[in-house]
Short mmCIF file of C-alpha atoms in Angstrom, two decimals:
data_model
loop_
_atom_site.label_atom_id
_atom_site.label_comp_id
_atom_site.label_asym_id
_atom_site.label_seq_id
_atom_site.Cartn_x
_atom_site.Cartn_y
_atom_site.Cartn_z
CA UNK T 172 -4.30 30.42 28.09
CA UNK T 173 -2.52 33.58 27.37
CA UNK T 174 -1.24 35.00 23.89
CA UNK T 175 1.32 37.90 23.30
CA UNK T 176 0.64 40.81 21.13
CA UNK T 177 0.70 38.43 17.77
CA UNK T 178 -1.67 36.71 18.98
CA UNK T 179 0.94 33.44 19.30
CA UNK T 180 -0.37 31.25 22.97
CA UNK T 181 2.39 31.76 25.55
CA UNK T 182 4.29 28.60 26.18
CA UNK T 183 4.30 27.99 29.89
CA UNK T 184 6.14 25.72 31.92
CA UNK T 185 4.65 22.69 32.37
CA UNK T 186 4.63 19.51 34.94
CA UNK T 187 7.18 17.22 35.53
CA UNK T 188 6.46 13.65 33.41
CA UNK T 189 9.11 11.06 35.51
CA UNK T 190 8.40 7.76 33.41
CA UNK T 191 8.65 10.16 30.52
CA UNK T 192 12.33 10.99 31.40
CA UNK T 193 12.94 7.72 32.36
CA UNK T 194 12.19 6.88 28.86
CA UNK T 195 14.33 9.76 27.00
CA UNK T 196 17.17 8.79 29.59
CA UNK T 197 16.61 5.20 28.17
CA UNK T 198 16.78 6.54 24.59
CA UNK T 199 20.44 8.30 25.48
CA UNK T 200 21.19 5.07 26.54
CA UNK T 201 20.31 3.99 23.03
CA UNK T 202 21.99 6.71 20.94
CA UNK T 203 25.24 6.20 23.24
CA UNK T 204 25.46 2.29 22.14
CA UNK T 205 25.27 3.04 18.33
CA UNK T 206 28.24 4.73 18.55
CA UNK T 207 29.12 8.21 17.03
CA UNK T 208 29.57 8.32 13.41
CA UNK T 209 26.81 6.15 12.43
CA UNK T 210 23.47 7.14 10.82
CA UNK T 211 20.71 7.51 13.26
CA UNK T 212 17.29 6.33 11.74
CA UNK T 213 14.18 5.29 13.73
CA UNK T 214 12.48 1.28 14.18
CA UNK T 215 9.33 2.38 13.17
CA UNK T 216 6.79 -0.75 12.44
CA UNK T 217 4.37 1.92 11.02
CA UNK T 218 4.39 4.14 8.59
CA UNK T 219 2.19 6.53 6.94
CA UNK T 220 4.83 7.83 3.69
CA UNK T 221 4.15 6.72 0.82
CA UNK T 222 7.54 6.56 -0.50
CA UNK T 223 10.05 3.74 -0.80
CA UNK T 224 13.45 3.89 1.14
CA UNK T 225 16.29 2.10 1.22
CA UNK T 226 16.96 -0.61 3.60
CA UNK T 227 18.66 0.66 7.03
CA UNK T 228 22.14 -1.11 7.44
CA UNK T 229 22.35 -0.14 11.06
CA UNK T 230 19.62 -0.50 13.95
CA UNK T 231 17.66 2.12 14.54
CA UNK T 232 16.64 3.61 17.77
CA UNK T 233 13.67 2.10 19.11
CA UNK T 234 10.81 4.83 20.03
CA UNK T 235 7.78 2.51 20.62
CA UNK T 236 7.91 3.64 24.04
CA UNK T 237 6.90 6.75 23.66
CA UNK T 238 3.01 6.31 23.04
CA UNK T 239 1.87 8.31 25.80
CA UNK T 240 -0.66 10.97 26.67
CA UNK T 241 1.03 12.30 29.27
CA UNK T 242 -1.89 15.39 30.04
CA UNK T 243 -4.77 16.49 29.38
CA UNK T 244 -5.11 19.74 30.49
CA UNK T 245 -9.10 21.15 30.38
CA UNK T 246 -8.98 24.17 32.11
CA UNK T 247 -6.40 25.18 29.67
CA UNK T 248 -7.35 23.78 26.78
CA UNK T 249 -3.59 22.03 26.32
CA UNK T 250 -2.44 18.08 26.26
CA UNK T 251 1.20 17.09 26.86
CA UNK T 252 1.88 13.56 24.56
CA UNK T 253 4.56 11.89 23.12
CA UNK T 254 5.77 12.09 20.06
CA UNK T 255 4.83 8.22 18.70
CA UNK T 256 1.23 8.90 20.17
CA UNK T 257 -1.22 8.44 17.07
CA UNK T 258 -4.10 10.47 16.76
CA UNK T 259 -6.70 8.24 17.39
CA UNK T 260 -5.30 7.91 21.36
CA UNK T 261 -5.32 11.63 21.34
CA UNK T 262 -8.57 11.69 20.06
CA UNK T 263 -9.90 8.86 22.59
CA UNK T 264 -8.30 11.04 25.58
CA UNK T 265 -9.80 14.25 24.52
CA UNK T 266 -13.48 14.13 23.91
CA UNK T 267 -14.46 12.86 27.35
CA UNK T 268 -13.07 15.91 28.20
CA UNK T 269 -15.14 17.80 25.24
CA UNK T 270 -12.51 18.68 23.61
CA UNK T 271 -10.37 17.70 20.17
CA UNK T 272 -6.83 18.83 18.86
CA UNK T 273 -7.26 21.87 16.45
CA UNK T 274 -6.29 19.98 13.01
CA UNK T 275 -7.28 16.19 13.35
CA UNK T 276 -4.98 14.38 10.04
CA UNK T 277 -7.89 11.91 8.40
CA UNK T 278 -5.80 8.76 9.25
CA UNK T 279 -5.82 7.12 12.72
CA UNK T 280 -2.43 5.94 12.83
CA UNK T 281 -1.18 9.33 12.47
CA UNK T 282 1.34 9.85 15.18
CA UNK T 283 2.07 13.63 16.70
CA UNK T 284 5.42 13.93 16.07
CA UNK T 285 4.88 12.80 12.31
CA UNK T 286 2.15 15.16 11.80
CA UNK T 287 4.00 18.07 12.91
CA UNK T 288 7.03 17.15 11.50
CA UNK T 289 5.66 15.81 8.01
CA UNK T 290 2.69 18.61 7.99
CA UNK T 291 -0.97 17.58 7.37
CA UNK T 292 -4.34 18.88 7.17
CA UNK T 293 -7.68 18.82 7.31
CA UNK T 294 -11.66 20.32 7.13
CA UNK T 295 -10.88 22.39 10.30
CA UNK T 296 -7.97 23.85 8.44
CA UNK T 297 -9.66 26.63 6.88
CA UNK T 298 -9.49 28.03 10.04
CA UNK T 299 -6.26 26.64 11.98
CA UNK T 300 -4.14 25.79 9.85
CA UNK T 301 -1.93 23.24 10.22
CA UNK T 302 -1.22 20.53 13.03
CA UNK T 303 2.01 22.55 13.80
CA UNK T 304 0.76 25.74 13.98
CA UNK T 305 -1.15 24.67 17.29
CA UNK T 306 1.94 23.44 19.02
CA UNK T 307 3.45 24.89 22.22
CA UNK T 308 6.23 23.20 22.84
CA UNK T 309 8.77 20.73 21.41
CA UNK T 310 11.06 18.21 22.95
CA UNK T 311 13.36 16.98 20.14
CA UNK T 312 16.37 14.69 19.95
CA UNK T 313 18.42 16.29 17.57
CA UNK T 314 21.05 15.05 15.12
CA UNK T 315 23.57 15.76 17.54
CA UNK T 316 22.32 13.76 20.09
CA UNK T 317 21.21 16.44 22.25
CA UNK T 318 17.46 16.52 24.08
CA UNK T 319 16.61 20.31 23.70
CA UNK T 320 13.03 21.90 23.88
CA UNK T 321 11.89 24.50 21.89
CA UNK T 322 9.00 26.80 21.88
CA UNK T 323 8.41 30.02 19.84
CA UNK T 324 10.39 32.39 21.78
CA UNK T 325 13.12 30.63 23.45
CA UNK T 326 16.67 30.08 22.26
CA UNK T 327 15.61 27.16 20.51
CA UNK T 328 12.96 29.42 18.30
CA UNK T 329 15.14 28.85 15.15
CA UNK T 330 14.07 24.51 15.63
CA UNK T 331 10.53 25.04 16.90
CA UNK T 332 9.71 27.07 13.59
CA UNK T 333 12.10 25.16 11.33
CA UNK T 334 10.43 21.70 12.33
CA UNK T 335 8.04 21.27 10.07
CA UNK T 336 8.52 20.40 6.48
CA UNK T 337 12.03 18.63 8.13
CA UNK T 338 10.52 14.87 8.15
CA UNK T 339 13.00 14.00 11.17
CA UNK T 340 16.03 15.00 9.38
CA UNK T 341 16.80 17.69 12.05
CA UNK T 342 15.66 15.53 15.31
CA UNK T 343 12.74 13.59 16.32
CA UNK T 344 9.92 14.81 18.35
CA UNK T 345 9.84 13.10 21.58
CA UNK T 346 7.20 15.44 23.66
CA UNK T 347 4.89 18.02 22.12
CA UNK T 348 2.36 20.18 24.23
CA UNK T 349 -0.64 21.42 21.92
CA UNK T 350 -3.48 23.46 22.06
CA UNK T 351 -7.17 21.96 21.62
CA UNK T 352 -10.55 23.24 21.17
CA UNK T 353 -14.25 22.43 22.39
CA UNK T 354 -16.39 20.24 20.62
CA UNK T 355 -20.26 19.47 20.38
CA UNK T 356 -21.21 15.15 20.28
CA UNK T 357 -22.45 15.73 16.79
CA UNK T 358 -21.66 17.15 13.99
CA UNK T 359 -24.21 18.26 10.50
CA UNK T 360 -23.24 17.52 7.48
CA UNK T 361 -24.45 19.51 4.18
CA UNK T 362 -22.97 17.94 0.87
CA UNK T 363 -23.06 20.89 -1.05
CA UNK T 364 -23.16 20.22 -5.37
CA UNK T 365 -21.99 22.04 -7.93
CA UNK T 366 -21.37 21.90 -12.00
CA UNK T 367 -19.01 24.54 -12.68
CA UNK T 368 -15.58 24.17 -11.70
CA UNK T 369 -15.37 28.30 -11.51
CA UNK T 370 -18.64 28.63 -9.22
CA UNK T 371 -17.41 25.70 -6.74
CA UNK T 372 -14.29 27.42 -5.87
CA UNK T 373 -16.26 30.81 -5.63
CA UNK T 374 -18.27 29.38 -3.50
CA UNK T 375 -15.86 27.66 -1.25
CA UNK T 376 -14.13 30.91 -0.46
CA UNK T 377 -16.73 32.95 0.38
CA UNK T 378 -17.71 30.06 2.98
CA UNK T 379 -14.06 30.35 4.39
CA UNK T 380 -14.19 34.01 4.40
CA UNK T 381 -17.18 34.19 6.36
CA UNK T 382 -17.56 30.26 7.90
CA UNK T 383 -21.15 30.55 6.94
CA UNK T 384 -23.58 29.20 4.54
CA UNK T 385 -27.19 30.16 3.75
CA UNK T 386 -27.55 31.92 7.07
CA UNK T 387 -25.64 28.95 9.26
CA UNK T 388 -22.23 28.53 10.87
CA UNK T 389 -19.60 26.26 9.25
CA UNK T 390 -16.81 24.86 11.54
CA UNK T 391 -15.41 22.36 8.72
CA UNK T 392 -14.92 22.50 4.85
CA UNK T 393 -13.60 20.00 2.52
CA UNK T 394 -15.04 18.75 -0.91
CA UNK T 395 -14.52 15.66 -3.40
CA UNK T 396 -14.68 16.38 -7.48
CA UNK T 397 -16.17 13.11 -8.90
CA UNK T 398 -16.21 14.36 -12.50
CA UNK T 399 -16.08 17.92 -14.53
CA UNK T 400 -19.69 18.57 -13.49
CA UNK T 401 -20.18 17.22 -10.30
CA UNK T 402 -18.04 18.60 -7.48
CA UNK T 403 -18.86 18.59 -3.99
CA UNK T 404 -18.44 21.53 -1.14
CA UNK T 405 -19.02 19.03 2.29
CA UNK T 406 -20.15 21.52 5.33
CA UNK T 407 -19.75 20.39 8.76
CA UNK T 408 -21.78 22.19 11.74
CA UNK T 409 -21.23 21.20 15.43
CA UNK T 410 -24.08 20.57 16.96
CA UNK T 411 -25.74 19.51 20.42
CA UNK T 412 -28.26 17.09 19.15
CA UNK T 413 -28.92 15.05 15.76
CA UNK T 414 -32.16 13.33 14.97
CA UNK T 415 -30.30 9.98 14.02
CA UNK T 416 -26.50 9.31 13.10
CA UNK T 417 -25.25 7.64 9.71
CA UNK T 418 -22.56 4.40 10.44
CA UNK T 419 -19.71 4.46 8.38
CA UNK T 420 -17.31 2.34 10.02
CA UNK T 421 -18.40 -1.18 8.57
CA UNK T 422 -21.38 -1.62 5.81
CA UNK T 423 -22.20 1.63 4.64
CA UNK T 424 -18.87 3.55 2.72
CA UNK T 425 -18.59 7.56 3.48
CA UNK T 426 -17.29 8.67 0.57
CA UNK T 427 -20.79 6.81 -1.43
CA UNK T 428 -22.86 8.83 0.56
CA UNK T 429 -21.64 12.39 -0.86
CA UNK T 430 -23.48 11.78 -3.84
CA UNK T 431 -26.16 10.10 -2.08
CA UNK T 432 -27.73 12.51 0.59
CA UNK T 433 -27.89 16.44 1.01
CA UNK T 434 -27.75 16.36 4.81
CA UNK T 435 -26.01 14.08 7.25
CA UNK T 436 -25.33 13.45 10.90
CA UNK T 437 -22.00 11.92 12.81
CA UNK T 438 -20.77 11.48 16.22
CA UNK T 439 -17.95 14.03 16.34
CA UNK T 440 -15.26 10.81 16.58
CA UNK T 441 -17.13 9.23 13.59
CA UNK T 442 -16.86 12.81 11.64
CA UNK T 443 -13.19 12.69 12.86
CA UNK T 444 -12.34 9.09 11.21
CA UNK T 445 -14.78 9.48 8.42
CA UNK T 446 -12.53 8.91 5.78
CA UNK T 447 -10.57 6.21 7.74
CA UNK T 448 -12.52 3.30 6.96
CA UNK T 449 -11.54 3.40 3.17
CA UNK T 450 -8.81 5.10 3.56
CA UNK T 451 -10.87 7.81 1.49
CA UNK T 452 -11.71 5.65 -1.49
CA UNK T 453 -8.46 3.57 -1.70
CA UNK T 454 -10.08 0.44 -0.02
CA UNK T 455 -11.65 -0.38 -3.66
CA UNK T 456 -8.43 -1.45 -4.79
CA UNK T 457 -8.08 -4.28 -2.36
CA UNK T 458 -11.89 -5.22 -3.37
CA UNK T 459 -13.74 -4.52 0.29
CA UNK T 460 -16.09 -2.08 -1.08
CA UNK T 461 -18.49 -4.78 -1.80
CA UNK T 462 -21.10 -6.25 0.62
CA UNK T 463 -20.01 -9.79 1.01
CA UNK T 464 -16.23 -8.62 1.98
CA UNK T 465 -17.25 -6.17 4.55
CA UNK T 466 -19.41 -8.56 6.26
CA UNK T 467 -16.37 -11.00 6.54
CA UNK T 468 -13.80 -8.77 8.01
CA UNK T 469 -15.85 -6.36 9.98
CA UNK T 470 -14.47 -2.86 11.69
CA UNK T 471 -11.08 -4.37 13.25
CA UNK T 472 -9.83 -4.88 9.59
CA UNK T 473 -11.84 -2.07 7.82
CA UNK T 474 -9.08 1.03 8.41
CA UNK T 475 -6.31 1.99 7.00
CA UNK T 476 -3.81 0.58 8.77
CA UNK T 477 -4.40 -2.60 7.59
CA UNK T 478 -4.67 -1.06 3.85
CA UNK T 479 -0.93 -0.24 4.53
CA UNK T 480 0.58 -3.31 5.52
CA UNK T 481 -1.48 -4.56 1.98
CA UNK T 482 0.76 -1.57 0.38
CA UNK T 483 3.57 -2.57 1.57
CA UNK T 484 3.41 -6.14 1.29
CA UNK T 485 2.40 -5.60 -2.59
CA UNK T 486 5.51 -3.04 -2.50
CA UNK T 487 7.86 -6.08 -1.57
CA UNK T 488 6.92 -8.67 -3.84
CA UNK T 489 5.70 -6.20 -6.95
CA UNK T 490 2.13 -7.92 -6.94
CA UNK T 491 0.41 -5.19 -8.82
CA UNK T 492 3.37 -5.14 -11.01
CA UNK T 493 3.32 -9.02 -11.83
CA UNK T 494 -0.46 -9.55 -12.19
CA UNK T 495 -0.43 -6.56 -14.83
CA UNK T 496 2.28 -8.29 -16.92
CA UNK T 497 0.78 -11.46 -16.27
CA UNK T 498 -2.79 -10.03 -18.25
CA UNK T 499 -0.61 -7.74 -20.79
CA UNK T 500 -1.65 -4.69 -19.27
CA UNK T 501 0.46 -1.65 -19.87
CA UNK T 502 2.61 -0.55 -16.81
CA UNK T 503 1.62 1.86 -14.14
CA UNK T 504 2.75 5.25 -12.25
CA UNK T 505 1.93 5.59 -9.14
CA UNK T 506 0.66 9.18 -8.17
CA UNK T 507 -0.19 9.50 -4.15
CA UNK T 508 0.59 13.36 -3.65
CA UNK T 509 -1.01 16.28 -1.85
CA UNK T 510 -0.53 19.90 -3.19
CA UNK T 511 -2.00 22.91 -2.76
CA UNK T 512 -2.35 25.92 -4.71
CA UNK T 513 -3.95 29.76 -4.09
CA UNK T 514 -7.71 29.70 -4.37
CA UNK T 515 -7.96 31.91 -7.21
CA UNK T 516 -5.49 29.33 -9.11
CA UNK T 517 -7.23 26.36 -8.06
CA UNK T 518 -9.91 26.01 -10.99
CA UNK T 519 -6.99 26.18 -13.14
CA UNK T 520 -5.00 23.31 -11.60
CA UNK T 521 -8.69 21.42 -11.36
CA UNK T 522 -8.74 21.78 -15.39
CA UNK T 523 -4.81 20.79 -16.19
CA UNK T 524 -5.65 17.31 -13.80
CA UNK T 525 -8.90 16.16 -15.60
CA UNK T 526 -7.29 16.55 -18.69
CA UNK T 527 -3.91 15.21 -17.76
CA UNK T 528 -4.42 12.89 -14.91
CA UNK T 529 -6.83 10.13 -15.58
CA UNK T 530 -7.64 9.87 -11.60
CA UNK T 531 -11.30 10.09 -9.84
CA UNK T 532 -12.35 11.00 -7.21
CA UNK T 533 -9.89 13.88 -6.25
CA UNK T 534 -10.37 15.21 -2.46
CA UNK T 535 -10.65 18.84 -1.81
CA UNK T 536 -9.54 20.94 1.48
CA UNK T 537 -9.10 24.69 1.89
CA UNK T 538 -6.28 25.80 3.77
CA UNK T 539 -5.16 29.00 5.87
CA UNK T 540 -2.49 29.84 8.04
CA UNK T 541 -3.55 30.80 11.28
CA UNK T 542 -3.00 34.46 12.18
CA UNK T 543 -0.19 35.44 14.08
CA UNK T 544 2.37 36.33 11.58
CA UNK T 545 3.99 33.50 12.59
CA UNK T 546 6.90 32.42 9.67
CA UNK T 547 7.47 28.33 8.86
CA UNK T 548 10.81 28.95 6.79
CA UNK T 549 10.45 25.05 5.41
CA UNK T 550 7.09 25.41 3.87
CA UNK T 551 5.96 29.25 3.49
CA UNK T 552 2.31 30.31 2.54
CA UNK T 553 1.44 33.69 2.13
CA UNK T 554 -0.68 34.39 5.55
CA UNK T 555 -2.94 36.53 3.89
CA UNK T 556 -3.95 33.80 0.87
CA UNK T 557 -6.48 30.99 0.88
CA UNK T 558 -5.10 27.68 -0.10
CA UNK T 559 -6.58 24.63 -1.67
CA UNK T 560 -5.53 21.04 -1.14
CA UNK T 561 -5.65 18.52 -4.12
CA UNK T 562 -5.42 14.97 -2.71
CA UNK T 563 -5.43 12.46 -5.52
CA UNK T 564 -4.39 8.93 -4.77
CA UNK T 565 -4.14 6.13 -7.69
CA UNK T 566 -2.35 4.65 -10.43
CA UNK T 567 -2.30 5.32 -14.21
CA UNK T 568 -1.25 3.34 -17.08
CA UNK T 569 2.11 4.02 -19.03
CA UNK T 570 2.28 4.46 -22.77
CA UNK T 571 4.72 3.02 -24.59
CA UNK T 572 7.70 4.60 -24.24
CA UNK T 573 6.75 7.04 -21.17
CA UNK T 574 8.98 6.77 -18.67
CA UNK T 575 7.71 5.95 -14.69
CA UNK T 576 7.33 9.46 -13.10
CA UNK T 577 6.05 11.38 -15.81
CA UNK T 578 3.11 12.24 -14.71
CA UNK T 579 4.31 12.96 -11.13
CA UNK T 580 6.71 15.42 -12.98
CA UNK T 581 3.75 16.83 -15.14
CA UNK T 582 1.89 18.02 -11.13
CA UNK T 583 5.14 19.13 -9.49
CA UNK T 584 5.88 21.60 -12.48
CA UNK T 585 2.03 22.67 -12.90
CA UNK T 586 2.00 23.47 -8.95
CA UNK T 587 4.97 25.25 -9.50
CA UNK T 588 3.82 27.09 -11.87
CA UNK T 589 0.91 28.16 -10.35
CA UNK T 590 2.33 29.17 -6.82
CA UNK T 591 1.88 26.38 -5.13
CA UNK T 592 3.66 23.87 -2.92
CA UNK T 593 3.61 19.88 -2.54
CA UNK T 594 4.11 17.52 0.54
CA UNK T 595 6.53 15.55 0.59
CA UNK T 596 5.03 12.27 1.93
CA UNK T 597 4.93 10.54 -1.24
CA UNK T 598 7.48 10.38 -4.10
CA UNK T 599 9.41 13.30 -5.50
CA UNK T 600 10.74 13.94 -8.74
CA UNK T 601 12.55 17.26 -8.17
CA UNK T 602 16.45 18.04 -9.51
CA UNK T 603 18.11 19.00 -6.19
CA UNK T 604 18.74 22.75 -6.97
CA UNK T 605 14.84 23.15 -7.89
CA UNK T 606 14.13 21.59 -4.50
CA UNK T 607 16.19 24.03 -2.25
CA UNK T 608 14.87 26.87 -4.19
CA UNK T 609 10.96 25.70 -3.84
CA UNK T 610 11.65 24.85 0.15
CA UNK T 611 14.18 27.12 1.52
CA UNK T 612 17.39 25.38 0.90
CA UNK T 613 19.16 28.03 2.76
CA UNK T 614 17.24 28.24 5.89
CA UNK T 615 17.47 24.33 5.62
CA UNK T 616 21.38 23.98 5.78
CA UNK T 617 21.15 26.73 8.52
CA UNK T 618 19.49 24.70 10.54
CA UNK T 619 20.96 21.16 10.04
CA UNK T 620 24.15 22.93 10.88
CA UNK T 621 23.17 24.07 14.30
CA UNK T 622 21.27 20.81 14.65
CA UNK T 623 22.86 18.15 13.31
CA UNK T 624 26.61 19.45 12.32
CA UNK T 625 28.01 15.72 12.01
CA UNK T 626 24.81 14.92 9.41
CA UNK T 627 24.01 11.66 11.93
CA UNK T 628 20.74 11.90 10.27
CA UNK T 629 19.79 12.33 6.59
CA UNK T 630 19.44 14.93 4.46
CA UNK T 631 16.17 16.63 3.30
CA UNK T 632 16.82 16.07 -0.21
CA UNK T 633 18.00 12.35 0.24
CA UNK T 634 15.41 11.39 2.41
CA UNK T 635 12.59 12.89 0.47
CA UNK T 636 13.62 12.55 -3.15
CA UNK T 637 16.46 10.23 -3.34
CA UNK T 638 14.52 7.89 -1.08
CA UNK T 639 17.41 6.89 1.08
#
């Protein structure tokens, strides 16, 4: 694998993929029948946005086809897969091979296409980034109904670095070729505490500086803040042999064992899904963080996935909602967000949410781009800071009076504040003009002109904040 003089890989020309083209000739077929003017929107039966939309009054255009790992390339260090592929089939394909995707998202059913063009992260992201910045090559179907592909230096360049941040409101990824990296079968883990909100974050960047602590190599990062005075930095190693391996994929919950044990040692796939089990520490709302419970439904039922169906089955018919009227409870807010803020603000916006946000545990994940100079007009960091990821996933009670979304409001305008940015996964409170002036309205309409000039598919600002 060759770069240029940035230091971006080359995009090559890869193999032919017939059934592939059989399928995108079958999806023309598709976009052809629902006619012209209507609004194109995908039959997904899985989701992993946290956001209500409304209901589709058209059919959309069935992708569940394209679930494929086309190639896995070794000798290059590439794999060619469809855009619907979830990560835990990449995952499967690539480790027999020794080798993993740069930026693994912590959720299984994670597809491609939605990582890249929803963004995501993880402990390798310290050092690459995000799951986009290791692409190659894009095949999209735009909003105009046209199958173009796009890599970083062809005429498509403008849609290959627009993509991300556009949360298929420009076109949908059908093929993506990405880079991977080696891997070791094990990986150390070091769970790292610390009192001081001030130190912690010290800390954590001079790890990230120099992917080193106490004299050994780090090759993954992230932390979880339990209270004021007890955060933890989590240090993964690869290595080529463990003395035993910890099970977290039925009895025993990850997450418990921060707290629980200095040192640790995972299969590299179990270090990969770590978090999936409990969907972090979300499975304690659906009361299968006990003993009894686990034993009952065992692995196949123990991942998030299933949590999501629960969401959105409770989403339908209000459950939570009911059973808190039903015991007099005050109402709730729902806050499921991901931000992330410059390192050397990230104390501060650690200090606002304890005393504004009455939500524990709180994940932590450093971020940088990966070098290159390469520019992501939809969601810009500064290439030269060190980021760090807030994911905080609950509910809090209403006072009288407050209105639902307050407290969302109260994050957006503190990350604002501070520098920072916010995904867009989960709800948004944002007027419209402060959202095209936080993620590059301009650039934006530039695009979805060229694009998708009859709008077939919706806008950023509908999609994401309206909820449409």
């Amino acid at each position: 694998m060759t770069t240029d003089q940035a230091g971006v890989p080359e995009a090559r020309p890869g193999p032919a993929f017939p059934a592939h083209e059989a399928r995108v000739d079958a999806l023309r077929q598709q976009l052809t029948a629902i006619g012209g003017d209507t609004t194109i929107r995908l039959a997904k039966r899985t989701s992993n946005l946290f956001r209500s939309r409304a209901a589709a009054k058209h059919p959309g255009l069935d992708v569940s086809g394209f679930t494929h790992v086309l190639r896995v390339d070794p000798e290059n260090r590439t794999a060619d897969v469809e855009g619907m592929v979830t990560y835990e089939q990449l995952v499967d394909a690539t480790l027999p091979h020794g080798l993993m995707p740069l930026v693994v998202p912590q959720l299984k059913t994670i597809t491609l296409g939605g990582a890249v063009t929803g963004l995501g992260i993880e402990s390798s992201s310290f050092r690459n980034g995000m799951p986009h910045e290791s692409v190659l090559e894009l095949e999209v179907l735009t909003g105009d109904g046209e199958i173009v592909v796009a890599t970083p230096d062809n005429e498509h360049r403008d849609l290959f670095h627009g993509f991300p941040n556009s949360y298929g409101t420009l076109g949908y990824a059908l093929r993506l070729r990405i880079l991977l990296e080696p891997v070791k079968p094990f990986v150390k883990l070091r769970h790292v505490r610390h009192h001081d909100r001030g130190k912690y974050f010290a800390a954590l960047g001079e790890i990230c500086a120099t992917s080193e602590h106490e004299g050994e190599h780090v090759d993954f990062v992230d932390g979880t803040v339990f209270g004021p005075d007890e955060l933890y930095l989590t240090l993964g190693t690869f290595t080529d042999t463990a003395p035993a391996t910890s099970d977290y994929t039925w009895l025993d919950i990850y997450y418990r064992s921060i707290q629980r044990r200095e040192t640790d040692h995972l299969t590299v796939r179990d270090y990969l899904w770590r978090w999936d089990t409990d969907w972090f520490w979300c499975s304690r709302a659906f009361g299968v963080q006990h003993r009894l419970p686990r034993l009952l439904l065992g692995r196949r039922f123990l991942r998030s996935s299933v949590y999501w169906k629960a969401v959105a089955l409770d989403r339908r018919f209000r459950i939570a909602e009911r059973l808190l009227k039903l015991r007099r409870l005050p109402p709730e807010e729902t806050i499921v967000q991901d931000i992330e803020v410059p390192l050397d603000r990230a104390a501060e916006f650690l200090e606002f949410f304890e005393r504004e946000i009455p939500i524990s545990p709180v994940w932590i994940c450093p971020l940088r781009q990966r070098p290159g100079g390469v520019r992501w007009p939809l969601y810009e960091l500064d290439p030269q800071q060190l980021y760090v990821n807030f994911g905080f996933w609950s509910a809090v009670p209403l006072d009288p009076g407050e209105r639902d979304g307050v407290h969302n409001r109260m994050v957006e305008a503190e990350v604002t504040r501070l520098g920072g940015h916010k995904s867009l996964y989960s709800d948004s409170f944002y007027t419209e003009d402060e959202f095209w002036r936080l993620y590059n309205g301009d650039a934006y309409r530039k695009l979805k002109r060229a694009y998708d000039p009859r709008e077939r598919l919706l806008g950023l600002y509908e999609k994401c904040v309206r909820r449409r």
